[in-house]
mmCIF file of C-alpha atoms and ligand atoms in Angstrom:
data_model
loop_
_atom_site.group_PDB
_atom_site.id
_atom_site.type_symbol
_atom_site.label_atom_id
_atom_site.label_comp_id
_atom_site.label_asym_id
_atom_site.label_seq_id
_atom_site.Cartn_x
_atom_site.Cartn_y
_atom_site.Cartn_z
ATOM 1 C CA MET A 30 33.340 3.776 31.802
ATOM 2 C CA SER A 31 35.677 1.497 30.202
ATOM 3 C CA LEU A 32 36.089 -0.875 27.125
ATOM 4 C CA SER A 33 36.296 -4.659 26.952
ATOM 5 C CA THR A 34 39.610 -4.284 25.053
ATOM 6 C CA LYS A 35 43.051 -2.670 25.841
ATOM 7 C CA HIS A 36 43.336 -1.851 22.010
ATOM 8 C CA LEU A 37 41.436 -0.667 19.159
ATOM 9 C CA LEU A 38 42.526 -2.988 16.491
ATOM 10 C CA GLY A 39 39.126 -3.342 14.677
ATOM 11 C CA ILE A 40 35.132 -3.265 15.128
ATOM 12 C CA LYS A 41 35.184 -7.150 14.974
ATOM 13 C CA ASP A 42 36.641 -7.244 18.554
ATOM 14 C CA LEU A 43 34.064 -4.615 20.149
ATOM 15 C CA THR A 44 30.932 -5.625 22.155
ATOM 16 C CA LYS A 45 27.761 -3.803 21.373
ATOM 17 C CA GLU A 46 28.329 -2.246 24.686
ATOM 18 C CA ASP A 47 31.876 -0.911 23.869
ATOM 19 C CA ILE A 48 30.413 0.696 20.505
ATOM 20 C CA GLN A 49 27.421 2.562 22.877
ATOM 21 C CA THR A 50 30.195 3.728 25.400
ATOM 22 C CA ILE A 51 32.335 5.162 22.633
ATOM 23 C CA LEU A 52 29.470 6.821 20.973
ATOM 24 C CA GLN A 53 27.973 8.301 24.021
ATOM 25 C CA THR A 54 31.485 9.566 25.147
ATOM 26 C CA ALA A 55 32.043 10.950 21.686
ATOM 27 C CA GLU A 56 28.556 12.764 22.243
ATOM 28 C CA GLN A 57 29.991 14.407 25.513
ATOM 29 C CA PHE A 58 33.109 15.318 23.712
ATOM 30 C CA LYS A 59 31.181 17.002 20.981
ATOM 31 C CA GLU A 60 29.542 19.002 23.496
ATOM 32 C CA VAL A 61 33.117 20.092 24.615
ATOM 33 C CA LEU A 62 33.876 20.993 21.016
ATOM 34 C CA GLN A 63 31.081 23.601 20.809
ATOM 35 C CA ARG A 64 32.609 25.680 23.572
ATOM 36 C CA PRO A 65 34.653 28.713 23.218
ATOM 37 C CA ILE A 66 37.703 26.920 24.807
ATOM 38 C CA LYS A 67 37.546 23.426 23.057
ATOM 39 C CA LYS A 68 40.247 21.809 25.425
ATOM 40 C CA VAL A 69 40.268 19.600 28.352
ATOM 41 C CA PRO A 70 42.988 18.181 30.659
ATOM 42 C CA SER A 71 41.901 14.548 30.329
ATOM 43 C CA LEU A 72 45.302 13.306 28.753
ATOM 44 C CA ARG A 73 47.685 15.688 30.243
ATOM 45 C CA ASP A 74 50.920 13.954 30.528
ATOM 46 C CA VAL A 75 50.015 11.193 28.202
ATOM 47 C CA THR A 76 52.356 11.004 25.053
ATOM 48 C CA ILE A 77 50.906 9.614 21.790
ATOM 49 C CA VAL A 78 52.627 8.839 18.420
ATOM 50 C CA ASN A 79 50.812 8.954 15.228
ATOM 51 C CA LEU A 80 52.528 6.427 13.125
ATOM 52 C CA PHE A 81 51.598 6.875 9.549
ATOM 53 C CA TYR A 82 53.126 4.383 7.015
ATOM 54 C CA GLU A 83 50.243 5.257 4.457
ATOM 55 C CA ASN A 84 49.011 8.716 3.300
ATOM 56 C CA SER A 85 46.067 10.334 4.885
ATOM 57 C CA THR A 86 44.456 13.645 5.352
ATOM 58 C CA ARG A 87 41.317 13.366 7.472
ATOM 59 C CA THR A 88 42.298 10.347 9.819
ATOM 60 C CA ARG A 89 45.861 11.923 10.481
ATOM 61 C CA ILE A 90 44.562 15.467 11.176
ATOM 62 C CA SER A 91 41.585 14.335 13.022
ATOM 63 C CA PHE A 92 43.580 12.342 15.549
ATOM 64 C CA GLU A 93 46.144 15.078 15.954
ATOM 65 C CA LEU A 94 43.296 17.510 16.868
ATOM 66 C CA ALA A 95 41.636 14.862 19.000
ATOM 67 C CA GLU A 96 44.992 14.475 21.034
ATOM 68 C CA LYS A 97 45.519 18.346 21.357
ATOM 69 C CA ARG A 98 41.943 18.876 22.359
ATOM 70 C CA LEU A 99 42.531 16.308 25.400
ATOM 71 C CA SER A 100 45.969 18.132 26.027
ATOM 72 C CA ALA A 101 48.136 15.119 25.319
ATOM 73 C CA ASP A 102 51.473 15.428 23.923
ATOM 74 C CA THR A 103 52.003 14.285 20.336
ATOM 75 C CA ILE A 104 54.554 13.054 17.862
ATOM 76 C CA ASN A 105 53.870 12.558 14.270
ATOM 77 C CA PHE A 106 55.793 10.021 12.234
ATOM 78 C CA SER A 107 55.805 9.549 8.643
ATOM 79 C CA ALA A 108 57.334 6.406 7.014
ATOM 80 C CA SER A 109 58.570 8.768 4.149
ATOM 81 C CA GLY A 110 61.589 10.804 5.409
ATOM 82 C CA SER A 111 62.142 8.359 8.308
ATOM 83 C CA SER A 112 64.750 5.577 8.757
ATOM 84 C CA VAL A 113 62.342 3.072 7.258
ATOM 85 C CA SER A 114 63.975 3.823 3.999
ATOM 86 C CA LYS A 115 67.254 2.386 5.323
ATOM 87 C CA GLY A 116 65.530 -0.967 6.162
ATOM 88 C CA GLU A 117 64.469 -0.435 9.754
ATOM 89 C CA THR A 118 61.778 -2.862 10.656
ATOM 90 C CA LEU A 119 58.244 -1.815 11.982
ATOM 91 C CA LEU A 120 59.043 -3.335 15.474
ATOM 92 C CA ASP A 121 62.281 -1.672 15.694
ATOM 93 C CA THR A 122 60.769 1.820 14.726
ATOM 94 C CA VAL A 123 58.134 1.410 17.286
ATOM 95 C CA ASN A 124 60.298 0.144 20.179
ATOM 96 C CA ASN A 125 62.849 2.723 19.548
ATOM 97 C CA ILE A 126 59.861 5.323 19.661
ATOM 98 C CA LEU A 127 58.333 3.679 22.805
ATOM 99 C CA SER A 128 62.054 4.107 24.593
ATOM 100 C CA MET A 129 61.210 7.768 24.540
ATOM 101 C CA LYS A 130 58.324 7.175 27.020
ATOM 102 C CA VAL A 131 55.607 7.046 24.622
ATOM 103 C CA ASP A 132 52.166 5.870 26.077
ATOM 104 C CA MET A 133 49.773 5.274 23.092
ATOM 105 C CA VAL A 134 50.186 4.435 19.425
ATOM 106 C CA VAL A 135 47.900 5.516 16.449
ATOM 107 C CA MET A 136 48.847 3.551 13.399
ATOM 108 C CA ARG A 137 47.971 3.596 9.815
ATOM 109 C CA HIS A 138 49.749 0.929 7.628
ATOM 110 C CA SER A 139 49.221 -0.584 3.940
ATOM 111 C CA ALA A 140 49.804 -4.073 5.336
ATOM 112 C CA SER A 141 46.611 -5.783 6.818
ATOM 113 C CA GLY A 142 47.038 -7.074 10.274
ATOM 114 C CA ALA A 143 49.955 -4.653 11.068
ATOM 115 C CA PRO A 144 48.631 -3.362 14.179
ATOM 116 C CA HIS A 145 47.357 -6.874 15.211
ATOM 117 C CA PHE A 146 51.097 -7.712 14.878
ATOM 118 C CA LEU A 147 52.542 -4.694 16.894
ATOM 119 C CA ALA A 148 49.797 -5.739 19.676
ATOM 120 C CA LYS A 149 51.338 -8.861 20.331
ATOM 121 C CA HIS A 150 54.755 -7.360 20.649
ATOM 122 C CA ILE A 151 54.669 -3.896 22.444
ATOM 123 C CA PRO A 152 53.173 -2.745 25.922
ATOM 124 C CA ALA A 153 51.575 0.358 24.723
ATOM 125 C CA ALA A 154 47.687 0.936 23.560
ATOM 126 C CA ILE A 155 47.365 0.704 19.709
ATOM 127 C CA ILE A 156 44.549 2.410 17.790
ATOM 128 C CA ASN A 157 44.178 1.167 14.233
ATOM 129 C CA ALA A 158 43.746 4.141 11.927
ATOM 130 C CA GLY A 159 43.373 1.880 9.066
ATOM 131 C CA ASP A 160 45.354 -1.264 8.047
ATOM 132 C CA GLY A 161 45.332 -2.365 4.362
ATOM 133 C CA VAL A 162 42.034 -3.860 3.305
ATOM 134 C CA ASN A 163 41.211 -4.896 6.772
ATOM 135 C CA GLU A 164 39.625 -2.383 9.080
ATOM 136 C CA HIS A 165 39.261 1.282 9.718
ATOM 137 C CA PRO A 166 37.392 1.101 13.036
ATOM 138 C CA THR A 167 37.437 4.952 13.768
ATOM 139 C CA GLN A 168 35.985 5.550 10.348
ATOM 140 C CA ALA A 169 32.994 3.324 11.075
ATOM 141 C CA LEU A 170 32.430 4.793 14.740
ATOM 142 C CA LEU A 171 32.262 8.301 13.218
ATOM 143 C CA ASP A 172 29.973 7.089 10.492
ATOM 144 C CA ALA A 173 27.714 5.454 13.180
ATOM 145 C CA LEU A 174 27.731 8.809 15.117
ATOM 146 C CA SER A 175 26.724 10.700 11.930
ATOM 147 C CA ILE A 176 23.808 8.233 11.273
ATOM 148 C CA LYS A 177 22.540 8.391 14.678
ATOM 149 C CA GLU A 178 22.576 12.164 14.700
ATOM 150 C CA ARG A 179 20.745 12.382 11.337
ATOM 151 C CA LEU A 180 18.243 9.435 11.779
ATOM 152 C CA GLY A 181 17.991 9.090 15.632
ATOM 153 C CA GLN A 182 19.132 5.526 15.887
ATOM 154 C CA LEU A 183 21.172 2.703 14.302
ATOM 155 C CA GLU A 184 18.786 -0.148 15.085
ATOM 156 C CA GLY A 185 16.556 -0.866 12.108
ATOM 157 C CA VAL A 186 18.258 1.533 9.779
ATOM 158 C CA LYS A 187 18.689 0.482 6.125
ATOM 159 C CA VAL A 188 22.376 1.074 4.969
ATOM 160 C CA ALA A 189 23.542 0.248 1.558
ATOM 161 C CA ILE A 190 27.501 0.310 1.259
ATOM 162 C CA ILE A 191 28.024 1.192 -2.348
ATOM 163 C CA GLY A 192 31.275 0.653 -4.601
ATOM 164 C CA ASP A 193 34.703 -0.904 -4.367
ATOM 165 C CA ILE A 194 33.659 -3.345 -1.399
ATOM 166 C CA MET A 195 36.527 -5.808 -2.139
ATOM 167 C CA HIS A 196 39.429 -3.254 -1.272
ATOM 168 C CA SER A 197 37.403 -1.427 1.408
ATOM 169 C CA ARG A 198 38.484 -1.227 5.152
ATOM 170 C CA VAL A 199 35.781 0.999 5.627
ATOM 171 C CA ALA A 200 33.103 -1.334 4.434
ATOM 172 C CA GLN A 201 34.445 -4.108 6.570
ATOM 173 C CA SER A 202 34.356 -2.061 9.752
ATOM 174 C CA ASN A 203 30.937 -0.565 8.854
ATOM 175 C CA ILE A 204 29.532 -3.822 8.299
ATOM 176 C CA TYR A 205 30.655 -5.292 11.474
ATOM 177 C CA LEU A 206 29.565 -2.075 13.495
ATOM 178 C CA LEU A 207 26.118 -1.741 11.709
ATOM 179 C CA LYS A 208 25.407 -5.413 12.243
ATOM 180 C CA LYS A 209 26.133 -5.422 15.898
ATOM 181 C CA MET A 210 24.088 -2.403 16.488
ATOM 182 C CA GLY A 211 20.830 -3.909 14.525
ATOM 183 C CA ALA A 212 21.018 -2.122 11.157
ATOM 184 C CA GLU A 213 20.299 -3.833 8.095
ATOM 185 C CA VAL A 214 23.069 -3.689 5.380
ATOM 186 C CA ILE A 215 23.527 -4.461 1.681
ATOM 187 C CA VAL A 216 26.350 -4.028 -0.346
ATOM 188 C CA CYS A 217 26.232 -2.878 -3.854
ATOM 189 C CA GLY A 218 28.560 -2.775 -6.708
ATOM 190 C CA PRO A 219 29.942 -4.480 -9.848
ATOM 191 C CA PRO A 220 30.308 -8.442 -9.328
ATOM 192 C CA THR A 221 34.194 -7.996 -9.625
ATOM 193 C CA LEU A 222 34.460 -5.614 -6.549
ATOM 194 C CA ILE A 223 32.229 -7.724 -4.459
ATOM 195 C CA PRO A 224 33.898 -10.750 -2.563
ATOM 196 C CA LYS A 225 32.016 -13.962 -3.204
ATOM 197 C CA TYR A 226 32.032 -15.064 0.376
ATOM 198 C CA ILE A 227 30.502 -11.610 1.637
ATOM 199 C CA ARG A 228 26.976 -13.082 2.235
ATOM 200 C CA GLU A 229 28.116 -15.982 4.280
ATOM 201 C CA ALA A 230 30.972 -14.336 6.241
ATOM 202 C CA PHE A 231 29.185 -11.040 7.066
ATOM 203 C CA GLY A 232 25.511 -11.806 6.890
ATOM 204 C CA VAL A 233 24.777 -8.917 4.313
ATOM 205 C CA LYS A 234 22.645 -8.986 1.118
ATOM 206 C CA VAL A 235 24.255 -8.213 -2.342
ATOM 207 C CA GLU A 236 22.565 -6.134 -4.867
ATOM 208 C CA TYR A 237 24.432 -5.438 -8.150
ATOM 209 C CA ASN A 238 21.680 -2.759 -9.250
ATOM 210 C CA LEU A 239 22.330 0.646 -7.763
ATOM 211 C CA ARG A 240 18.784 1.831 -8.562
ATOM 212 C CA LYS A 241 17.445 -0.994 -6.501
ATOM 213 C CA ALA A 242 19.950 -0.569 -3.632
ATOM 214 C CA LEU A 243 19.025 3.251 -3.462
ATOM 215 C CA GLU A 244 15.161 2.640 -3.425
ATOM 216 C CA TRP A 245 15.731 0.152 -0.572
ATOM 217 C CA CYS A 246 18.109 2.234 1.780
ATOM 218 C CA ASP A 247 17.595 5.001 4.248
ATOM 219 C CA VAL A 248 21.487 5.686 3.934
ATOM 220 C CA ALA A 249 23.853 5.177 1.063
ATOM 221 C CA ASN A 250 27.595 5.029 2.217
ATOM 222 C CA VAL A 251 29.315 5.622 -1.117
ATOM 223 C CA LEU A 252 33.085 4.311 -1.281
ATOM 224 C CA ARG A 253 35.925 5.456 -3.070
ATOM 225 C CA ILE A 254 37.283 3.428 -5.895
ATOM 226 C CA GLN A 255 40.626 2.178 -4.606
ATOM 227 C CA LEU A 256 42.817 2.141 -7.836
ATOM 228 C CA GLU A 257 46.129 1.877 -5.809
ATOM 229 C CA ARG A 258 44.920 -1.451 -4.309
ATOM 230 C CA GLN A 259 43.945 -2.993 -7.542
ATOM 231 C CA ASN A 260 46.533 -5.156 -9.206
ATOM 232 C CA GLN A 261 44.279 -6.179 -12.072
ATOM 233 C CA VAL A 262 41.489 -4.488 -14.187
ATOM 234 C CA LEU A 263 38.399 -5.157 -12.380
ATOM 235 C CA PHE A 264 35.939 -2.755 -14.504
ATOM 236 C CA SER A 265 36.441 -1.389 -17.984
ATOM 237 C CA SER A 266 37.008 2.217 -17.329
ATOM 238 C CA LEU A 267 36.092 4.891 -14.525
ATOM 239 C CA ARG A 268 33.713 6.486 -17.052
ATOM 240 C CA GLU A 269 31.673 3.017 -17.470
ATOM 241 C CA TYR A 270 31.935 2.576 -13.619
ATOM 242 C CA SER A 271 30.389 6.061 -13.035
ATOM 243 C CA LEU A 272 27.687 5.346 -15.705
ATOM 244 C CA ALA A 273 26.739 2.233 -13.603
ATOM 245 C CA TYR A 274 27.519 3.011 -10.124
ATOM 246 C CA GLY A 275 28.061 6.962 -9.888
ATOM 247 C CA ILE A 276 25.336 8.842 -7.849
ATOM 248 C CA ASN A 277 24.094 12.022 -9.592
ATOM 249 C CA ARG A 278 21.384 14.465 -8.601
ATOM 250 C CA ARG A 279 18.925 13.314 -11.309
ATOM 251 C CA LEU A 280 19.165 9.567 -9.958
ATOM 252 C CA LEU A 281 18.417 10.825 -6.382
ATOM 253 C CA ASP A 282 15.564 13.115 -7.723
ATOM 254 C CA SER A 283 14.110 10.171 -9.458
ATOM 255 C CA LEU A 284 13.501 8.142 -6.080
ATOM 256 C CA ASN A 285 10.514 8.362 -4.172
ATOM 257 C CA LYS A 286 12.140 9.315 -1.184
ATOM 258 C CA THR A 287 14.901 11.425 0.390
ATOM 259 C CA ILE A 288 17.910 9.261 1.359
ATOM 260 C CA THR A 289 21.254 10.148 3.153
ATOM 261 C CA ILE A 290 24.571 10.078 1.301
ATOM 262 C CA MET A 291 27.886 9.504 3.292
ATOM 263 C CA HIS A 292 31.320 8.947 1.836
ATOM 264 C CA PRO A 293 34.603 8.558 3.849
ATOM 265 C CA GLY A 294 36.600 10.664 1.629
ATOM 266 C CA PRO A 295 38.666 11.381 -0.382
ATOM 267 C CA ILE A 296 36.069 11.772 -3.011
ATOM 268 C CA ASN A 297 36.520 11.045 -6.688
ATOM 269 C CA ARG A 298 34.175 13.847 -7.764
ATOM 270 C CA GLY A 299 32.481 12.708 -10.915
ATOM 271 C CA VAL A 300 33.098 9.177 -10.583
ATOM 272 C CA GLU A 301 31.314 7.907 -7.263
ATOM 273 C CA LEU A 302 29.587 11.071 -6.378
ATOM 274 C CA ASP A 303 28.650 14.201 -8.420
ATOM 275 C CA SER A 304 29.364 17.454 -6.860
ATOM 276 C CA ASP A 305 25.759 18.366 -6.576
ATOM 277 C CA VAL A 306 25.275 15.236 -4.567
ATOM 278 C CA ALA A 307 28.286 15.484 -2.383
ATOM 279 C CA ASP A 308 27.785 19.297 -1.635
ATOM 280 C CA SER A 309 23.990 18.912 -0.979
ATOM 281 C CA LYS A 310 21.855 18.987 2.156
ATOM 282 C CA GLN A 311 21.427 15.156 1.748
ATOM 283 C CA SER A 312 25.268 14.683 2.186
ATOM 284 C CA LEU A 313 26.737 14.097 5.607
ATOM 285 C CA VAL A 314 30.211 14.419 4.328
ATOM 286 C CA LEU A 315 31.561 17.056 6.307
ATOM 287 C CA GLN A 316 29.553 16.008 9.341
ATOM 288 C CA GLN A 317 31.324 12.745 9.187
ATOM 289 C CA VAL A 318 34.713 14.632 9.299
ATOM 290 C CA GLU A 319 33.558 17.073 12.178
ATOM 291 C CA ASN A 320 32.421 13.841 14.215
ATOM 292 C CA GLY A 321 35.607 12.074 13.607
ATOM 293 C CA VAL A 322 37.283 14.493 16.264
ATOM 294 C CA ALA A 323 34.929 13.563 18.855
ATOM 295 C CA VAL A 324 34.941 9.957 18.189
ATOM 296 C CA ARG A 325 38.737 9.808 18.296
ATOM 297 C CA MET A 326 38.693 11.805 21.512
ATOM 298 C CA ALA A 327 36.418 9.314 22.931
ATOM 299 C CA VAL A 328 38.552 6.233 21.907
ATOM 300 C CA LEU A 329 41.703 7.922 23.118
ATOM 301 C CA TYR A 330 40.434 8.849 26.536
ATOM 302 C CA LEU A 331 38.677 5.326 26.978
ATOM 303 C CA LEU A 332 41.834 3.470 26.164
ATOM 304 C CA SER A 333 44.065 5.706 28.154
ATOM 305 C CA ASN A 334 43.134 4.303 31.820
ATOM 306 C CA ARG A 335 42.628 8.192 32.644
ATOM 307 C CA GLN A 336 38.966 7.761 33.269
ATOM 308 C CA ASN A 337 39.047 7.469 36.964
HETATM 309 N N1 CP B 1268 38.523 8.530 5.496
HETATM 310 C C1 CP B 1268 39.721 8.600 5.449
HETATM 311 O O1 CP B 1268 40.491 7.481 5.899
HETATM 312 O O2 CP B 1268 40.311 9.392 4.894
HETATM 313 P P1 CP B 1268 42.134 9.877 4.970
HETATM 314 O O3 CP B 1268 42.735 8.671 4.081
HETATM 315 O O4 CP B 1268 42.340 10.987 4.235
HETATM 316 O O5 CP B 1268 42.455 9.589 6.108
#
C-alpha cells in the first residue's frame, strides 16, 4: 500500500484511492490503539520534526502521540522561543533542522502555501498540519473516518458545513474530500463569511438559512468563528451570529430527525454550539479527536517508505 504523492500538502492532491488507503490504514491502527500495548515498531529509527509556527492543541498533541505510537523519534519546534524571532527564515530553520538527520516534517503555519513552498526546496516528506486559510488535510481525513464510523459510508451522505467558511482550511479540505468520496455538500453561514466563488470553484450548494441546512443534512460540521483571521467586521456581534447560526438543543429537537454534529475544535461554546449540543450523544467531537491519532499514524506510516 502506498500513496500517489510523496507529501501530504492537501486533500486537493489526493486521489480517491489515496483517501481510501489512508482510511483503511487508520482503521487498522485504531485496532492497535485498543490493545493494552498501543505501540508498534513501524517507524523505529525514523526522526520526525513537528514544526508549529501557529498555536495548536489537538493537531500537535495528536501528531506527537501518533509518532510515539509508531516508535518514531520526535522533535517539537515552536516558532515562539526559537531563532525565528532573530529573523531566521523558514527555509534556513528547516534546513538547519534537517542537517541533524530528520526524515519527515509536520508543519503548521499561518501562511497559506508555506508547506508547498517548503516541498519545492527540501528532500524530506512534508505533512501539512494546517496552512493559513488553505487546507488542513488530516482534519478532513479524521472527519471522514468519524462520519464513516457513525453512518457506515461517505458516499451519498449529506453534509452541511456551517459557519465561517471564508477563513476555514477545515472547510476547504472537507469539501475536497467529501466531493471526491461521493458525499453531497452544502455550505451555510452569513453571506459575508461565504466566498462568492464557492459554488463554481467547489461545486457545492450554498444555504444561508441554518434551519433549512439542518433539515437537509445527515451531518452538520460546525466551524469555529476565526476572529484572528478577520481583519474587518464581517458580522455585527458574536451574540447576533449565535442567534442566527448557533446550534442549540431546542433547534435540534425541533427537527424531524436526529442529525450528527461535528466540530473540529476549539469550540466557542455558546457561539457556534451550546454545551448541551457539543456534549450530547449526537456530537462526534471527542470521537473526531480520538480518530485523529489513528489517521495521523496512517499518514505518517504511508509517507515513510517503511511499508515493505
Ligand atoms: N482542529 C484543530 O486543528 O485544532 P488545533 O488548532 O487545536 O490543532
